[in-house]
PDB file of C-alpha atoms in Angstrom:
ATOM      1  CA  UNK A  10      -0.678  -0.867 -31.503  1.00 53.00           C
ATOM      2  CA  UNK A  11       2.524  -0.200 -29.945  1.00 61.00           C
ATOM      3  CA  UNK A  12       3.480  -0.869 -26.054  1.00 60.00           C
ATOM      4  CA  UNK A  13       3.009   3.290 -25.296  1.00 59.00           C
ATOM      5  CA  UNK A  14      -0.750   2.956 -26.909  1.00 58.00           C
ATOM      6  CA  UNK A  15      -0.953  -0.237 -25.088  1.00 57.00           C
ATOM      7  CA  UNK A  16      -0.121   1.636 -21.894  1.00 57.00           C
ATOM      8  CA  UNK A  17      -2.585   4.594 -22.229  1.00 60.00           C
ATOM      9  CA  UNK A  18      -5.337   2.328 -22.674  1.00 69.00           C
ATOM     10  CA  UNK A  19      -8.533   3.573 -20.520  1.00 72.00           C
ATOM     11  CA  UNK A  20      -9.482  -0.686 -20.186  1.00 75.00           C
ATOM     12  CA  UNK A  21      -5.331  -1.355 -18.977  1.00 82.00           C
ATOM     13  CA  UNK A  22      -4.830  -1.548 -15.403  1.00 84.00           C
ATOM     14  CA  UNK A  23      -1.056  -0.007 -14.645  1.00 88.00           C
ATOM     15  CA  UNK A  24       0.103  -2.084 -11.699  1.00 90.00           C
ATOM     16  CA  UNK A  25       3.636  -1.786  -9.772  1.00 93.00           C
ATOM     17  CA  UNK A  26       4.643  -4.647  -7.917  1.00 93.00           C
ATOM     18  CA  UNK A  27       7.246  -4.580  -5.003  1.00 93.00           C
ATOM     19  CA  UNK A  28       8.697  -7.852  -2.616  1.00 91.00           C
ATOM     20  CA  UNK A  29      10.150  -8.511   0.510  1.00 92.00           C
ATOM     21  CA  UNK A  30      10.304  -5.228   1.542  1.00 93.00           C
ATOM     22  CA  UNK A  31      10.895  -5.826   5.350  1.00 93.00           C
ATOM     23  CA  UNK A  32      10.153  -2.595   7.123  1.00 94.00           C
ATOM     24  CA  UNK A  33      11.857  -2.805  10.047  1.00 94.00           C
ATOM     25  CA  UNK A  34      15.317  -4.397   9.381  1.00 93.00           C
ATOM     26  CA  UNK A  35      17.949  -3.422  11.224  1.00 95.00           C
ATOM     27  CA  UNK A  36      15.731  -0.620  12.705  1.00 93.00           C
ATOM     28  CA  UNK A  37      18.128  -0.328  15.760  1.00 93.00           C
ATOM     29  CA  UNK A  38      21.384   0.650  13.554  1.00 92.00           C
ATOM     30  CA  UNK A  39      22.470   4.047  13.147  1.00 94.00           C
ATOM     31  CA  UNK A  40      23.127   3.596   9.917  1.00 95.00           C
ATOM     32  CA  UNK A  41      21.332   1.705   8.540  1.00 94.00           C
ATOM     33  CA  UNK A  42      17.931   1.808  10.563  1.00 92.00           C
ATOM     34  CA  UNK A  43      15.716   3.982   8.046  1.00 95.00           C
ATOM     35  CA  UNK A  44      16.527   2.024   4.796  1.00 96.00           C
ATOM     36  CA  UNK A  45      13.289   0.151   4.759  1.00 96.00           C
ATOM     37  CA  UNK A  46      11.489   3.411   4.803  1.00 97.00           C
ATOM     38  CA  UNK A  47      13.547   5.279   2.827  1.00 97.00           C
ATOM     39  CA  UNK A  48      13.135   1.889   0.289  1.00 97.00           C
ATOM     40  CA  UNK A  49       8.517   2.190   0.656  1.00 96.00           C
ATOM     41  CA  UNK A  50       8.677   5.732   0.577  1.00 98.00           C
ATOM     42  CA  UNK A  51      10.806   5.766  -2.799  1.00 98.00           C
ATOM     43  CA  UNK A  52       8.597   2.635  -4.073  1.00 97.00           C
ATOM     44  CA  UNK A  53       5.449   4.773  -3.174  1.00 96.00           C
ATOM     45  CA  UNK A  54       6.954   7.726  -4.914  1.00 97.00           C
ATOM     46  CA  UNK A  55       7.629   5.874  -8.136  1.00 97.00           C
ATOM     47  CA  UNK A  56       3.981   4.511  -8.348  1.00 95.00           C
ATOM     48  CA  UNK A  57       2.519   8.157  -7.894  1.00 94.00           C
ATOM     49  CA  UNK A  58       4.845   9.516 -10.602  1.00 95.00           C
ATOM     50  CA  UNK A  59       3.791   6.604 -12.923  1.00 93.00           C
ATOM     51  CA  UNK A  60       0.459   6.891 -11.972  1.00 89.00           C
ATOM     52  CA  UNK A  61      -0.236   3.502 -11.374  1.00 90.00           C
ATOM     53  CA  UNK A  62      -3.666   1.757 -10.576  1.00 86.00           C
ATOM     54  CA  UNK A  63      -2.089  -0.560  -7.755  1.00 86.00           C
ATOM     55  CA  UNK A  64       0.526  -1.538  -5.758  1.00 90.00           C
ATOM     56  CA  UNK A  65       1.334  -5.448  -5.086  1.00 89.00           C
ATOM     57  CA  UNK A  66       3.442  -5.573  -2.210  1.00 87.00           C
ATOM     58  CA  UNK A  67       4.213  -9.363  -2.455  1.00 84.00           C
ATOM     59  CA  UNK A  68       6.014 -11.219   0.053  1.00 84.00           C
ATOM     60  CA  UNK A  69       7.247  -9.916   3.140  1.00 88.00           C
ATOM     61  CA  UNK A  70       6.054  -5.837   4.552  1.00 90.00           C
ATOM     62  CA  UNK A  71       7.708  -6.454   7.670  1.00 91.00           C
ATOM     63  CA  UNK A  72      10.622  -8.221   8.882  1.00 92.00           C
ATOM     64  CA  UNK A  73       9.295  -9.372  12.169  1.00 91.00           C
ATOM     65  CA  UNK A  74       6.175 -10.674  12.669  1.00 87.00           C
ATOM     66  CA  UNK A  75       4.993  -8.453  15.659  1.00 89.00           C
ATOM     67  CA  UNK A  76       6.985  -5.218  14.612  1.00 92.00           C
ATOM     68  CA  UNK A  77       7.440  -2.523  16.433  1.00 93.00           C
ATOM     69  CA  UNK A  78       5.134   0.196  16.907  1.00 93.00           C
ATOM     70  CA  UNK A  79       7.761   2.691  15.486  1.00 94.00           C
ATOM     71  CA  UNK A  80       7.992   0.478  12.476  1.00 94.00           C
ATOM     72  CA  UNK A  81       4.272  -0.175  11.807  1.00 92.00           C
ATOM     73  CA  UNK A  82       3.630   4.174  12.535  1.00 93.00           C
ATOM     74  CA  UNK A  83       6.298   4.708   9.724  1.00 94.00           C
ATOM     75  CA  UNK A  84       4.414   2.279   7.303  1.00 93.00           C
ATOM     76  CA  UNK A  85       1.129   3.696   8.352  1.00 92.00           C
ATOM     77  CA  UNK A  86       2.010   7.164   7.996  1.00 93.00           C
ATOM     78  CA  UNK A  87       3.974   6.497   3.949  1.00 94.00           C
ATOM     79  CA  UNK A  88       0.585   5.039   3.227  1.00 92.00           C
ATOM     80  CA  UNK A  89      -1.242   7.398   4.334  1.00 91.00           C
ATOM     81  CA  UNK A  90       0.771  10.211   2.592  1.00 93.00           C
ATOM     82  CA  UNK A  91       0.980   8.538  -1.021  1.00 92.00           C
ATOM     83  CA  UNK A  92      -2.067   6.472  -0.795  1.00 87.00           C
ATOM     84  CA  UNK A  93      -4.978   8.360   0.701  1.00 86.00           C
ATOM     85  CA  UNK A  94      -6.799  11.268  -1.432  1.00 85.00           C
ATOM     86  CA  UNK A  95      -9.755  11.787  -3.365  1.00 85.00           C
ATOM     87  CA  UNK A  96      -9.170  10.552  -7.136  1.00 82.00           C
ATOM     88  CA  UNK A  97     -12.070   8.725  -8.879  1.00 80.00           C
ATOM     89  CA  UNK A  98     -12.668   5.353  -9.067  1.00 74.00           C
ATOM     90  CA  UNK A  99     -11.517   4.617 -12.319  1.00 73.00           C
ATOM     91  CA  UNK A 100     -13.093   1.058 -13.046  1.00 73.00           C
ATOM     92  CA  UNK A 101     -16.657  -0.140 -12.136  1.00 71.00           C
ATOM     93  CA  UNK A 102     -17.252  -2.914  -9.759  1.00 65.00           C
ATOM     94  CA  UNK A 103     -20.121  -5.030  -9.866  1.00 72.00           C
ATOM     95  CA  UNK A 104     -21.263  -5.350  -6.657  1.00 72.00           C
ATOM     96  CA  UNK A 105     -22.337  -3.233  -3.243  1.00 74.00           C
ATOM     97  CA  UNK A 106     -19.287  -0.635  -3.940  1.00 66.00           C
ATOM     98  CA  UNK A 107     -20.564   1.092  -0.763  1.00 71.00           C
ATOM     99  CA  UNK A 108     -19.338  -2.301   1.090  1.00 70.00           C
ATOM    100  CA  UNK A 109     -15.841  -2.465   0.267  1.00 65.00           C
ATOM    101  CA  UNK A 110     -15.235   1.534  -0.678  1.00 65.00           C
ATOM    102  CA  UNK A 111     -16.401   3.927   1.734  1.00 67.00           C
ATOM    103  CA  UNK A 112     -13.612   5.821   1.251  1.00 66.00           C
ATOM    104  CA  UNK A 113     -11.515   7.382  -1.427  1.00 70.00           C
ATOM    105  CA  UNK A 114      -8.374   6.926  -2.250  1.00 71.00           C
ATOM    106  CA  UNK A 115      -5.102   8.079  -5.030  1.00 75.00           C
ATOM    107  CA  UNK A 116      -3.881   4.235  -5.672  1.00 70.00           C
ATOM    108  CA  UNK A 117      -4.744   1.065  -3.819  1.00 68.00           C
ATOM    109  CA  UNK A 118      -2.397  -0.929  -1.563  1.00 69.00           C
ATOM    110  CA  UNK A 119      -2.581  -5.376  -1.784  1.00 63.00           C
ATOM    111  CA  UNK A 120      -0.619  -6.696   0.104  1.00 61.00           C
ATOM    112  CA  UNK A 121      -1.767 -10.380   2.138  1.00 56.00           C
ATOM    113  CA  UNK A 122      -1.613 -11.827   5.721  1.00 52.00           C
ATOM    114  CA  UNK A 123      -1.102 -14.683   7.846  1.00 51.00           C
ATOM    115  CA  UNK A 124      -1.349 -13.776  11.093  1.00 45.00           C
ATOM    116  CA  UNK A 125      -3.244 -11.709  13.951  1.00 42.00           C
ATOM    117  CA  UNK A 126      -0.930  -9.204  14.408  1.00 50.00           C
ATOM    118  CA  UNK A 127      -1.896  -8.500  10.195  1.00 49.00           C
ATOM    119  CA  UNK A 128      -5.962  -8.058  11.554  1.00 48.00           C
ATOM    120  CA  UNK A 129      -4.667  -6.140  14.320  1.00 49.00           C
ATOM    121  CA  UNK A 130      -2.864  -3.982  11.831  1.00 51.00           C
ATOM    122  CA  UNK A 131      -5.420  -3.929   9.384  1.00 51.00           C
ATOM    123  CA  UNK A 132      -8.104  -3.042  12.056  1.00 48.00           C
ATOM    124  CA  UNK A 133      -5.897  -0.389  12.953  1.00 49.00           C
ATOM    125  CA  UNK A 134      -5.643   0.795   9.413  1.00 51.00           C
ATOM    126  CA  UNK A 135      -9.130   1.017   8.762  1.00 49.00           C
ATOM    127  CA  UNK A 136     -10.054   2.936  12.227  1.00 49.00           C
ATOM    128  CA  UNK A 137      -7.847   5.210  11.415  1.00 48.00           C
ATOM    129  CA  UNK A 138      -9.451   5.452   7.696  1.00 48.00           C
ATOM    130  CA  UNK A 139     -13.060   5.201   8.625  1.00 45.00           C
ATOM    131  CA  UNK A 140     -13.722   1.952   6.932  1.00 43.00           C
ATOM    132  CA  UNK A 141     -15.179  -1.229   8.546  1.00 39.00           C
ATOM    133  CA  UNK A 142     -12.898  -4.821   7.870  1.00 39.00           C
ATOM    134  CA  UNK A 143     -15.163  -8.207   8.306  1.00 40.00           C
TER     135      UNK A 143
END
């Protein structure tokens, strides 16, 4: 089997995985204040085009840990532009799917957190998504 066949595999989960992004950075400079976003949006691009299963954002999202609320409306609203939609589930999950997935969505988002502003976010997230976080 070569690496394409490998890749079109119906079992073969296509995940993208992007680090230390750091929305936020320098948000105050004129010239350089959007490049974080620019950088997510373009990362969020590439994973639609490729048609991936997931995103892992590992380390950092955000550069501060309390950013700003222009900083966490940008992130918001690039998720909610590449992320939310209504393409099937393509793998079965063996438990209470109506638990975790009330909603629908065109490629899943992990990312971790640390802190309360991240539940604070993540409540935020899900009000604004219809979806419950315990």
């Amino acid at each position: 089997m070569s690496p394409a066949d490998a890749l079109d595999d119906e079992n073969t989960f296509k995940i993208l995985v992007a680090t230390d992004i750091h929305l936020g950075y320098m948000e105050k400079d004129a010239v350089r204040g959007n490049d974080t976003f620019v950088t997510l949006d373009e990362i969020l691009r590439l994973a639609q085009e490729n048609d991936v299963d997931f995103i892992l954002l590992g380390g950092d999202l955000f550069h501060e840990n309390k950013p700003s609320r222009k900083t966490v409306h940008n992130c918001l609203e690039l998720l909610r532009k590449y992320c939310m939609g209504d393409r099937p589930v393509q793998f079965e999950i063996i438990s209470d799917q109506s638990v975790n997935f009330g909603f629908r969505v065109n490629m899943e988002v992990l990312t971790s957190f640390q802190n309360s502003f991240w539940m604070t976010s993540l409540i935020l997230l899900s009000g604004a998504m219809n979806m419950s976080v315990k």
